[in-house]
mmCIF file of the C-alpha atoms, coordinates in Angstrom:
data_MODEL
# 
_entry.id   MODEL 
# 
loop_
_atom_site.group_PDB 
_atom_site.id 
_atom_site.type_symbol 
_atom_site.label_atom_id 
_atom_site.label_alt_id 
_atom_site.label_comp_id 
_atom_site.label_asym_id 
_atom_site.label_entity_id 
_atom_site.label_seq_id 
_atom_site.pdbx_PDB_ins_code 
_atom_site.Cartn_x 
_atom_site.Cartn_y 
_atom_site.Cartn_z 
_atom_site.occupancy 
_atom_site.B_iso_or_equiv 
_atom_site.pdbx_formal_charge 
_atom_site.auth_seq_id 
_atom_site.auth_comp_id 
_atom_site.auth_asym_id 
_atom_site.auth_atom_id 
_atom_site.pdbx_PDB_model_num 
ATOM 1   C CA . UNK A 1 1   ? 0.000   0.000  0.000   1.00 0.00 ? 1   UNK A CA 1 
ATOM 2   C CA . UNK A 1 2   ? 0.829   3.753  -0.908  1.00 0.00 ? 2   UNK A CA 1 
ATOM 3   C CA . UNK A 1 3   ? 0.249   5.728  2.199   1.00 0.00 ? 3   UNK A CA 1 
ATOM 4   C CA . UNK A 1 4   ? 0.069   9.439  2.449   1.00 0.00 ? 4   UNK A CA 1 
ATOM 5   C CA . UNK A 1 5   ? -1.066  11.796 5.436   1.00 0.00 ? 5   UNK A CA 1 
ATOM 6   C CA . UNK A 1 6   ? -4.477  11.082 5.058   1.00 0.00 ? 6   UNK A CA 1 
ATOM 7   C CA . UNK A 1 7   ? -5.252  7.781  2.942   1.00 0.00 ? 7   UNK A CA 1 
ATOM 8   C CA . UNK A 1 8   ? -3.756  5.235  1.764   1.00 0.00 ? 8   UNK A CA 1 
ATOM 9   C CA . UNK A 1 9   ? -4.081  3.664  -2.133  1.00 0.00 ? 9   UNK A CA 1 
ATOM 10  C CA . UNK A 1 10  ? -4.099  -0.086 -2.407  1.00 0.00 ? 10  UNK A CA 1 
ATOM 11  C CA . UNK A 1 11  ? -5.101  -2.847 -4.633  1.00 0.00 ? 11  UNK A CA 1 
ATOM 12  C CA . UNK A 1 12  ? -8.537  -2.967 -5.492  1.00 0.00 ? 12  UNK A CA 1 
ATOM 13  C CA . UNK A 1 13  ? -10.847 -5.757 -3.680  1.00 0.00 ? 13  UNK A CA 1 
ATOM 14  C CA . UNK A 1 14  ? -13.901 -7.260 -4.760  1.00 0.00 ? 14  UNK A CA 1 
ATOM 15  C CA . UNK A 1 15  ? -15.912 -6.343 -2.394  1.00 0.00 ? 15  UNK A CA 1 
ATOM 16  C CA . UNK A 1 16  ? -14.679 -2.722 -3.304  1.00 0.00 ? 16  UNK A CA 1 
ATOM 17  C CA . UNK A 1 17  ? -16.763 -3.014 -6.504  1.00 0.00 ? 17  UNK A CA 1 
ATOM 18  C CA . UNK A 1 18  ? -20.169 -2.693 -5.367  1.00 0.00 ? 18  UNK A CA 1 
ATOM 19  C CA . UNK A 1 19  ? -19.220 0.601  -3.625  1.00 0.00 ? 19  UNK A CA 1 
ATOM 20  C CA . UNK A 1 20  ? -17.698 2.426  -5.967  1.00 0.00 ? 20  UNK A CA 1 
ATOM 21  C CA . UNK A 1 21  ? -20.144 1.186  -8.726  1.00 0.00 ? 21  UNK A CA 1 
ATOM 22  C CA . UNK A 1 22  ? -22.923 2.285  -6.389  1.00 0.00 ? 22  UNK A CA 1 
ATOM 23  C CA . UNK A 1 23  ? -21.513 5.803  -5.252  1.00 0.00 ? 23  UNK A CA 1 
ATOM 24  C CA . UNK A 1 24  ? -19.621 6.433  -8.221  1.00 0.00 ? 24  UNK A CA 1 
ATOM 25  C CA . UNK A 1 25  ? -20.900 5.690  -11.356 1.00 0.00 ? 25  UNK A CA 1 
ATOM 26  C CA . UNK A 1 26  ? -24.760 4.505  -10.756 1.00 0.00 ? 26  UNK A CA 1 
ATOM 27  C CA . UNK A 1 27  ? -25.288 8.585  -10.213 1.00 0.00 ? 27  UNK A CA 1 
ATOM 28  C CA . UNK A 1 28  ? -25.626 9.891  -13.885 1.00 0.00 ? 28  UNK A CA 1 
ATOM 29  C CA . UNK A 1 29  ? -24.210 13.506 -12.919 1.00 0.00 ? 29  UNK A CA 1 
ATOM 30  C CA . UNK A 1 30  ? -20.844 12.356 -11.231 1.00 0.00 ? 30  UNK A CA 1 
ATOM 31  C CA . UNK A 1 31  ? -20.384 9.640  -13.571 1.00 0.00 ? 31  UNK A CA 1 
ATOM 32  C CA . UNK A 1 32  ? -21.159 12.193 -16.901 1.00 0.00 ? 32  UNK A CA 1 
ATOM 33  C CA . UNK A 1 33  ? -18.406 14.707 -15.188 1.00 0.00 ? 33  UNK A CA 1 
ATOM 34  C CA . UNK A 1 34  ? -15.612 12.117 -14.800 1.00 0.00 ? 34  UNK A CA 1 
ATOM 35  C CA . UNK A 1 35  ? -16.224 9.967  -18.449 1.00 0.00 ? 35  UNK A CA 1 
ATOM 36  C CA . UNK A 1 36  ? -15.241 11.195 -21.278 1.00 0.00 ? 36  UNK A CA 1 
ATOM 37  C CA . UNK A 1 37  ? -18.256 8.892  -22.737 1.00 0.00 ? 37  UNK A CA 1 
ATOM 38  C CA . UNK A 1 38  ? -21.472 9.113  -22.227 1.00 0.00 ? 38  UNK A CA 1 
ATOM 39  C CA . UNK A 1 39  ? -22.958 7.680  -19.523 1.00 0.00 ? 39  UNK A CA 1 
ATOM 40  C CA . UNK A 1 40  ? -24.523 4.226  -19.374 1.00 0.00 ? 40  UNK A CA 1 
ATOM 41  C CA . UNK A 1 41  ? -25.945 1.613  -16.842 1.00 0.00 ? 41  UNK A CA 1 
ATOM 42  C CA . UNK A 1 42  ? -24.031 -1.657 -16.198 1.00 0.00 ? 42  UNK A CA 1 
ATOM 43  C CA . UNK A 1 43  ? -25.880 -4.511 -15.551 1.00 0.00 ? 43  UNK A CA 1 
ATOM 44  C CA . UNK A 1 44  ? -25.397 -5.922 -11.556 1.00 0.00 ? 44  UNK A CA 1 
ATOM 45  C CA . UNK A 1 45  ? -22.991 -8.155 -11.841 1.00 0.00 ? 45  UNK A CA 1 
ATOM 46  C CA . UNK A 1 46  ? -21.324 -7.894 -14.800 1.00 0.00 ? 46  UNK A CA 1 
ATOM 47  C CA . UNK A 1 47  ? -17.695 -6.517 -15.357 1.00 0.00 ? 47  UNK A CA 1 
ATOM 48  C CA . UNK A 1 48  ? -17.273 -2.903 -14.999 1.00 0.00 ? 48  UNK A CA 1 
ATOM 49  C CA . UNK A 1 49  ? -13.777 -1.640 -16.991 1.00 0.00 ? 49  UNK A CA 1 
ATOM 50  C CA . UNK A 1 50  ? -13.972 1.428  -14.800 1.00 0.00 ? 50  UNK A CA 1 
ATOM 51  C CA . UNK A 1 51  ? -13.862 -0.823 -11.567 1.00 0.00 ? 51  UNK A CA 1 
ATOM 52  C CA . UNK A 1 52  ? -12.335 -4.357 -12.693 1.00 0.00 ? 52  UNK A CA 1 
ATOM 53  C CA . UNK A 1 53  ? -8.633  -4.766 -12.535 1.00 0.00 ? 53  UNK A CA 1 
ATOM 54  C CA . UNK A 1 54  ? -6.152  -6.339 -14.893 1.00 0.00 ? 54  UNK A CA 1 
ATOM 55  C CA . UNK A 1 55  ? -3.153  -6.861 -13.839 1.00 0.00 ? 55  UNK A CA 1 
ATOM 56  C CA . UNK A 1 56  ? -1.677  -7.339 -17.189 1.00 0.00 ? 56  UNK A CA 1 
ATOM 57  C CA . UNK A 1 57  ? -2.566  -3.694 -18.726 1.00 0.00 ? 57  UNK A CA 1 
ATOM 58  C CA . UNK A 1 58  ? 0.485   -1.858 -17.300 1.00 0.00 ? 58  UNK A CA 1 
ATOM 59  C CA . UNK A 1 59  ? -0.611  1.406  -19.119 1.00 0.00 ? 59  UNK A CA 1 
ATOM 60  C CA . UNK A 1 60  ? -3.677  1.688  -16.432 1.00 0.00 ? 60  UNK A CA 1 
ATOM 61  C CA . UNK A 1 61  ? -3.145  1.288  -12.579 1.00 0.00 ? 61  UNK A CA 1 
ATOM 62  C CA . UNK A 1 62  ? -6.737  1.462  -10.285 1.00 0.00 ? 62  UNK A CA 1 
ATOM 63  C CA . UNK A 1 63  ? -5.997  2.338  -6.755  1.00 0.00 ? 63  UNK A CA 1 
ATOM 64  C CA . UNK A 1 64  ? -8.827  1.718  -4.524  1.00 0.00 ? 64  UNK A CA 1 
ATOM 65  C CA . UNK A 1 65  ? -8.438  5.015  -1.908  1.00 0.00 ? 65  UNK A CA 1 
ATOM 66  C CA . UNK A 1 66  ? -8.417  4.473  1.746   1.00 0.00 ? 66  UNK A CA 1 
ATOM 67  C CA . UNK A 1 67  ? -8.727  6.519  4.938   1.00 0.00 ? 67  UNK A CA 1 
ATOM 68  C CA . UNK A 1 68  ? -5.206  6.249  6.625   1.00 0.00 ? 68  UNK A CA 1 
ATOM 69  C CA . UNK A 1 69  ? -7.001  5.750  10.076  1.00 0.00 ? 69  UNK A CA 1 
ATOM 70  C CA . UNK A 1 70  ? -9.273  2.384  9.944   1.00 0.00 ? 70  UNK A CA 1 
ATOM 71  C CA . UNK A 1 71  ? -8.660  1.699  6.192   1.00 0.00 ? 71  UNK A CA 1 
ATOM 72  C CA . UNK A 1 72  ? -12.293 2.315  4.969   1.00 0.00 ? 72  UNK A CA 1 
ATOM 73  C CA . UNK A 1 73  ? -12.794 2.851  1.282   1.00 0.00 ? 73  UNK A CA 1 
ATOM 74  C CA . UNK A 1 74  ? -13.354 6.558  0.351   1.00 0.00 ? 74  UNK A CA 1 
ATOM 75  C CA . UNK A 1 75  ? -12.381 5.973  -3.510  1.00 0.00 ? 75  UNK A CA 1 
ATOM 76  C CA . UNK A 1 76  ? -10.894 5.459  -6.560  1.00 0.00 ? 76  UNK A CA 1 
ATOM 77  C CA . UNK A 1 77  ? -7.495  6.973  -8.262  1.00 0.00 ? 77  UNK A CA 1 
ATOM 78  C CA . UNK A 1 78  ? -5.945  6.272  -11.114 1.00 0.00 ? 78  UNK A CA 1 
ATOM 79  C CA . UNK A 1 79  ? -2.531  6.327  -13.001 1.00 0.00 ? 79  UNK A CA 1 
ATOM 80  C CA . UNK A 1 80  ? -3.757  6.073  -16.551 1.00 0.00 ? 80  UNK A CA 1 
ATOM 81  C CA . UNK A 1 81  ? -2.466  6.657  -20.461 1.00 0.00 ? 81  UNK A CA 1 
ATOM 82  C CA . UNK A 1 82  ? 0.775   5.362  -19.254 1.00 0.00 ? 82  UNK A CA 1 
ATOM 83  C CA . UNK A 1 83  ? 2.967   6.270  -21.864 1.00 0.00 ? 83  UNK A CA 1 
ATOM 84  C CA . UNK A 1 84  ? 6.929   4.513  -21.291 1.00 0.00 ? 84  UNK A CA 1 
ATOM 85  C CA . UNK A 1 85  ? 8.407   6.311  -24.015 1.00 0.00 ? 85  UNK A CA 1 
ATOM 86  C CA . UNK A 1 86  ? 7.534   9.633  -23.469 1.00 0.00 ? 86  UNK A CA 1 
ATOM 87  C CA . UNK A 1 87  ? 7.454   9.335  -19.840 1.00 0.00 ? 87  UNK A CA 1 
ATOM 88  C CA . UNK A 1 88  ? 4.086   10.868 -18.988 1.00 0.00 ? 88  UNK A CA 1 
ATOM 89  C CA . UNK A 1 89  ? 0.970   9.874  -17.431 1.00 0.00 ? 89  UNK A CA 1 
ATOM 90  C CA . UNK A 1 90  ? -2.652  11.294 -16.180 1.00 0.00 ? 90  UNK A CA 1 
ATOM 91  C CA . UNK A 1 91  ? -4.285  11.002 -12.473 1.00 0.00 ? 91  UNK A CA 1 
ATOM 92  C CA . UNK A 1 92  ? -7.873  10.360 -12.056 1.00 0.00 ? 92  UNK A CA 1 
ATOM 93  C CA . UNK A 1 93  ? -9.275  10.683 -8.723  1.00 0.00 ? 93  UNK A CA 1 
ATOM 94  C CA . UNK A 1 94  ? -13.056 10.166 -7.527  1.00 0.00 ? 94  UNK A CA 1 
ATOM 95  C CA . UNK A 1 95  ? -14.175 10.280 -3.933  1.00 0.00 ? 95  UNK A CA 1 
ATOM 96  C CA . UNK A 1 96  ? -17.003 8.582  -2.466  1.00 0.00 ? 96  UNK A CA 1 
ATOM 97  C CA . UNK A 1 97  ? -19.867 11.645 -1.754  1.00 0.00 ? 97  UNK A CA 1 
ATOM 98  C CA . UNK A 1 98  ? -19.095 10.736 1.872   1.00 0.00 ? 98  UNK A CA 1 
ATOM 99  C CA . UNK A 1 99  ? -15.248 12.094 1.818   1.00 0.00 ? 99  UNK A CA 1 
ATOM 100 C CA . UNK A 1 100 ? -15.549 15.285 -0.164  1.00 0.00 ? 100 UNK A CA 1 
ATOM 101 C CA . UNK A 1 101 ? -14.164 18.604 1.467   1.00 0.00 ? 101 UNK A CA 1 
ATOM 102 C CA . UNK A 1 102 ? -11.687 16.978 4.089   1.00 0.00 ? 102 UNK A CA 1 
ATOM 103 C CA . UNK A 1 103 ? -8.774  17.436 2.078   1.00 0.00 ? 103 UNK A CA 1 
ATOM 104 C CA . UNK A 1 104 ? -8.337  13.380 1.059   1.00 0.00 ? 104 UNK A CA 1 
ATOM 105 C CA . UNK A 1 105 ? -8.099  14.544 -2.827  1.00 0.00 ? 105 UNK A CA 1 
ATOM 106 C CA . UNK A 1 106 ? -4.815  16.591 -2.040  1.00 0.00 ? 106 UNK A CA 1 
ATOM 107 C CA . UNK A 1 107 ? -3.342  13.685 -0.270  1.00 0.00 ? 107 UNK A CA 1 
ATOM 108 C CA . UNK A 1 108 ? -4.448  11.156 -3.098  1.00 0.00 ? 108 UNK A CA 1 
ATOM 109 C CA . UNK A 1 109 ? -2.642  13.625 -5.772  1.00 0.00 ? 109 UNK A CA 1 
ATOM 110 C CA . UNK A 1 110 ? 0.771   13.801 -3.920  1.00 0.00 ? 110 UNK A CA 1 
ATOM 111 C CA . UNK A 1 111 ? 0.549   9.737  -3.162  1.00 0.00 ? 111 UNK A CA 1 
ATOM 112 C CA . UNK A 1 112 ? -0.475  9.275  -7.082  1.00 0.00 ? 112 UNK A CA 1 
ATOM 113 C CA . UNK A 1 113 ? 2.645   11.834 -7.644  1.00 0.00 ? 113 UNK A CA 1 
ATOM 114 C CA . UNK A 1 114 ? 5.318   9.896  -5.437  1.00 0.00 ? 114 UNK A CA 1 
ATOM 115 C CA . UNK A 1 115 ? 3.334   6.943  -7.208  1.00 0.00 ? 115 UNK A CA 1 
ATOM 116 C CA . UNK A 1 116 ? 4.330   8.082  -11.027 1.00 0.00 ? 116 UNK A CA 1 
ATOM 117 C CA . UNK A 1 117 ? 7.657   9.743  -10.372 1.00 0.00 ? 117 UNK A CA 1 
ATOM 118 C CA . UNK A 1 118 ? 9.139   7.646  -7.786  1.00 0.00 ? 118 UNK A CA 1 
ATOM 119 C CA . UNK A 1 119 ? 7.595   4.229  -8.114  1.00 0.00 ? 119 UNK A CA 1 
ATOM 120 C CA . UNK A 1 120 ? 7.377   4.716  -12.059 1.00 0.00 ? 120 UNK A CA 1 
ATOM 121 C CA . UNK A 1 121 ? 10.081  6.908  -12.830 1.00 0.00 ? 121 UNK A CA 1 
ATOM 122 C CA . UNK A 1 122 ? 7.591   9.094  -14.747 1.00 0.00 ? 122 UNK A CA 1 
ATOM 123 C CA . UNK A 1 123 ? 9.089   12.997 -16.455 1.00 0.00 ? 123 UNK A CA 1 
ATOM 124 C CA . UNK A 1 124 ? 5.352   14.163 -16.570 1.00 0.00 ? 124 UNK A CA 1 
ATOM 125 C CA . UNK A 1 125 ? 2.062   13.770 -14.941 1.00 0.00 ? 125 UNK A CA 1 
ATOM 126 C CA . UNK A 1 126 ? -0.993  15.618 -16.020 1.00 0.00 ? 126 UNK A CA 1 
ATOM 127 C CA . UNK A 1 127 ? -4.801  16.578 -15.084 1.00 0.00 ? 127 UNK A CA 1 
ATOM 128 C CA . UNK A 1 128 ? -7.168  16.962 -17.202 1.00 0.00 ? 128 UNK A CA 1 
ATOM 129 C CA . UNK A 1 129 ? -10.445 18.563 -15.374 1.00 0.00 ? 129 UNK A CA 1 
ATOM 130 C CA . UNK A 1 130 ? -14.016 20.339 -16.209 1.00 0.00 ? 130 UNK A CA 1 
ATOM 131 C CA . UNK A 1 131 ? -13.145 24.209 -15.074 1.00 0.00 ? 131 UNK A CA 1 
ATOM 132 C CA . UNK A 1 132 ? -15.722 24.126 -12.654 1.00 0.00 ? 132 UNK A CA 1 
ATOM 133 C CA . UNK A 1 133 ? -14.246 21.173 -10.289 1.00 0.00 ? 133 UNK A CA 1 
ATOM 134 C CA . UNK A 1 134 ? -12.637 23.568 -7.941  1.00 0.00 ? 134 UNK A CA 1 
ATOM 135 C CA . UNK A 1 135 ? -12.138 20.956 -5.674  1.00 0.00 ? 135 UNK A CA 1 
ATOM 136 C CA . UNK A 1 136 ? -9.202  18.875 -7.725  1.00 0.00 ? 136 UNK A CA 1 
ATOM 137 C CA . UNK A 1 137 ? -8.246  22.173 -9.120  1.00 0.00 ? 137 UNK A CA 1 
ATOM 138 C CA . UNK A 1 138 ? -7.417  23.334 -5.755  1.00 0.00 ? 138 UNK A CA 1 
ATOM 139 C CA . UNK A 1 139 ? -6.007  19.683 -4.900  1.00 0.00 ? 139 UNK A CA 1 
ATOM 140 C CA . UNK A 1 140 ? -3.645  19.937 -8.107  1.00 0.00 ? 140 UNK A CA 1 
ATOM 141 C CA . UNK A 1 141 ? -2.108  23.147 -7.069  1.00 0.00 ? 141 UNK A CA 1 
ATOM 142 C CA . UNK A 1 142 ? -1.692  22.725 -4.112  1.00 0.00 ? 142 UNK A CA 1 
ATOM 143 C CA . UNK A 1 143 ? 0.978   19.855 -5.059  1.00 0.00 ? 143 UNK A CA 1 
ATOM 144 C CA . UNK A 1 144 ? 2.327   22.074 -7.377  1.00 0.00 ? 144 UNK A CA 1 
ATOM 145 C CA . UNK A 1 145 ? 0.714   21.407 -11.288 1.00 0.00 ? 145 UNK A CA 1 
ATOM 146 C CA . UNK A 1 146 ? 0.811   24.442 -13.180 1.00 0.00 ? 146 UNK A CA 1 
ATOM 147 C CA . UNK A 1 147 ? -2.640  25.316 -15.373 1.00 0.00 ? 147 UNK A CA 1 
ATOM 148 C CA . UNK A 1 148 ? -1.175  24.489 -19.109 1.00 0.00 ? 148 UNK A CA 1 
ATOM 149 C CA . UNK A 1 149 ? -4.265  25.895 -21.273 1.00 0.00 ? 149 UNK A CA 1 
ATOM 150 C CA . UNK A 1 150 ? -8.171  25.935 -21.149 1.00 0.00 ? 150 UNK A CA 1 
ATOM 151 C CA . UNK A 1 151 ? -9.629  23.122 -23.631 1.00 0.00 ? 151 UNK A CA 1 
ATOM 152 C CA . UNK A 1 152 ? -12.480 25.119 -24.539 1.00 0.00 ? 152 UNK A CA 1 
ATOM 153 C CA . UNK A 1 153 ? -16.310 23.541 -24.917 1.00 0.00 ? 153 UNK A CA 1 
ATOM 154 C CA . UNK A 1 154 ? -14.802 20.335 -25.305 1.00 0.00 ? 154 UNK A CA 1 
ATOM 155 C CA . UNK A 1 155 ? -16.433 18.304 -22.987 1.00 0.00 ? 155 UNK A CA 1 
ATOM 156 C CA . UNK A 1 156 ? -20.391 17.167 -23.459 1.00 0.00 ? 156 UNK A CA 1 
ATOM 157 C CA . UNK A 1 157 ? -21.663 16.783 -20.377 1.00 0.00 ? 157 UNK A CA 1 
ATOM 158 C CA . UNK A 1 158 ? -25.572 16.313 -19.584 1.00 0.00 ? 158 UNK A CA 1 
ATOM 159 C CA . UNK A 1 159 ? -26.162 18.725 -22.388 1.00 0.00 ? 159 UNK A CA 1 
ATOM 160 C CA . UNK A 1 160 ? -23.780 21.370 -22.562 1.00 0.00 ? 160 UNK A CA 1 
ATOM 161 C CA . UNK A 1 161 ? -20.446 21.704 -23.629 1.00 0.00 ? 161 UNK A CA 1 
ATOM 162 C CA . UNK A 1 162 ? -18.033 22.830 -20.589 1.00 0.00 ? 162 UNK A CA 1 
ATOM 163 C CA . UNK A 1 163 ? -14.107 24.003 -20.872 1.00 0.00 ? 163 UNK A CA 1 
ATOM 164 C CA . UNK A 1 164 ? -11.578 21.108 -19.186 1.00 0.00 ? 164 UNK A CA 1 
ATOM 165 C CA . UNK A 1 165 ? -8.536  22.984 -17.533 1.00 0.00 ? 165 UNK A CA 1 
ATOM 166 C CA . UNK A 1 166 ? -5.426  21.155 -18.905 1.00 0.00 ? 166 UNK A CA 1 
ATOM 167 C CA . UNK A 1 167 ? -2.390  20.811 -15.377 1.00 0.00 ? 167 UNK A CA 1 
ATOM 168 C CA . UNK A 1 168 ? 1.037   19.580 -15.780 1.00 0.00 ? 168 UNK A CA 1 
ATOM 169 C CA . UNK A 1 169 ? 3.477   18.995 -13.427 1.00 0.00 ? 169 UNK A CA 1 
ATOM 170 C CA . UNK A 1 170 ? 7.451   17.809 -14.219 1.00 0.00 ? 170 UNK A CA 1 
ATOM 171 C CA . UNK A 1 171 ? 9.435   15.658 -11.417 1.00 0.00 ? 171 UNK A CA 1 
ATOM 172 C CA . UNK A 1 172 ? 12.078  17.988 -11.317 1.00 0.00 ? 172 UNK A CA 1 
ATOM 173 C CA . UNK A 1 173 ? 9.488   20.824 -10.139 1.00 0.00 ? 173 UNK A CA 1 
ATOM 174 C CA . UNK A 1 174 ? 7.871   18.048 -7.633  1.00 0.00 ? 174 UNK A CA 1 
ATOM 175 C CA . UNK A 1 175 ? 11.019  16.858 -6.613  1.00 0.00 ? 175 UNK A CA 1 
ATOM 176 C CA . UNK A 1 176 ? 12.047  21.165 -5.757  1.00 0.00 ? 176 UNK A CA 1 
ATOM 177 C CA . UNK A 1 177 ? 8.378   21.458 -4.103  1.00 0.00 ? 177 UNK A CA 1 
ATOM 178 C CA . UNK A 1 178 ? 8.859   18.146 -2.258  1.00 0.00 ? 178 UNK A CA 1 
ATOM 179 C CA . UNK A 1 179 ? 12.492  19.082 -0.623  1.00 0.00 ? 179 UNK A CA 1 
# 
């Protein structure tokens, strides 16, 4: 396990499924801000690609998020578009309705951060985000990602087009901020 101030990212379990299917992607508004498809229901039972592991995709790593104290499951983050060559990645982060505003989504960012350029020995990671989720805006830059550029009305979401705020941030500057 990854473990950070606040949470801790593991493996995902089985029985983590249900939860985040349930509290994550069964509500059409949350889901339809975090896709970049549109949203659709998934049969109970059958295998969700946002939620089901496999272990042999090493260009997509699920964390399930966890408080630090007790180890109850607040979440999902992500390590995704692995790219070797280039060096670069994106985060993903969604917390359970139940842990937003106590400051877990900065603490999942700098884990997923010493995740990517420690663990992975990642140049780049990068957020992409609807310009209205101050929340992970404000968790981004707080662990030092610099905006890049606006990605104007590209994102459909439940009938209007929103802008996406495009963040960057280079190990060398997170290695200087983390010193």
């Amino acid at each position: 396990m990854l473990k950070g101030d606040k949470v801790g990212l593991r493996a995902r379990h089985e029985d983590d499924i249900p939860i985040l299917r349930t509290e994550l992607y069964d509500d059409v508004v949350n889901a339809s801000r975090a896709e970049g498809a549109p949203w659709r229901p998934i049969t109970p039972g059958a295998k969700d690609p946002r939620l089901v592991v496999d272990d042999t995709v090493d260009k997509h790593v699920p964390f399930s998020v966890v408080e630090s104290e007790g180890g109850t499951l607040i979440g999902a983050a992500t390590l995704w578009g692995i790219d070797t060559h280039n060096r670069l990645a994106h985060i993903g982060v969604g917390l359970l309705p139940s842990a937003r505003g106590k400051g877990y989504g900065t603490d999942v960012v700098a884990v997923l951060c010493h995740y990517g350029f420690v663990v992975r020995g990642l140049h780049r990671l990068q957020i992409e985000t609807l310009s209205d989720n101050t929340a992970m805006l404000r968790s981004a830059e707080r662990n030092g990602f610099v905006r890049e550029g606006v990605l104007r009305s590209s994102a459909w979401v439940m009938g209007e087009f929103l802008d996406e705020v495009l963040l960057g941030l280079l190990a060398q500057d997170w290695r200087r901020l983390s010193a």
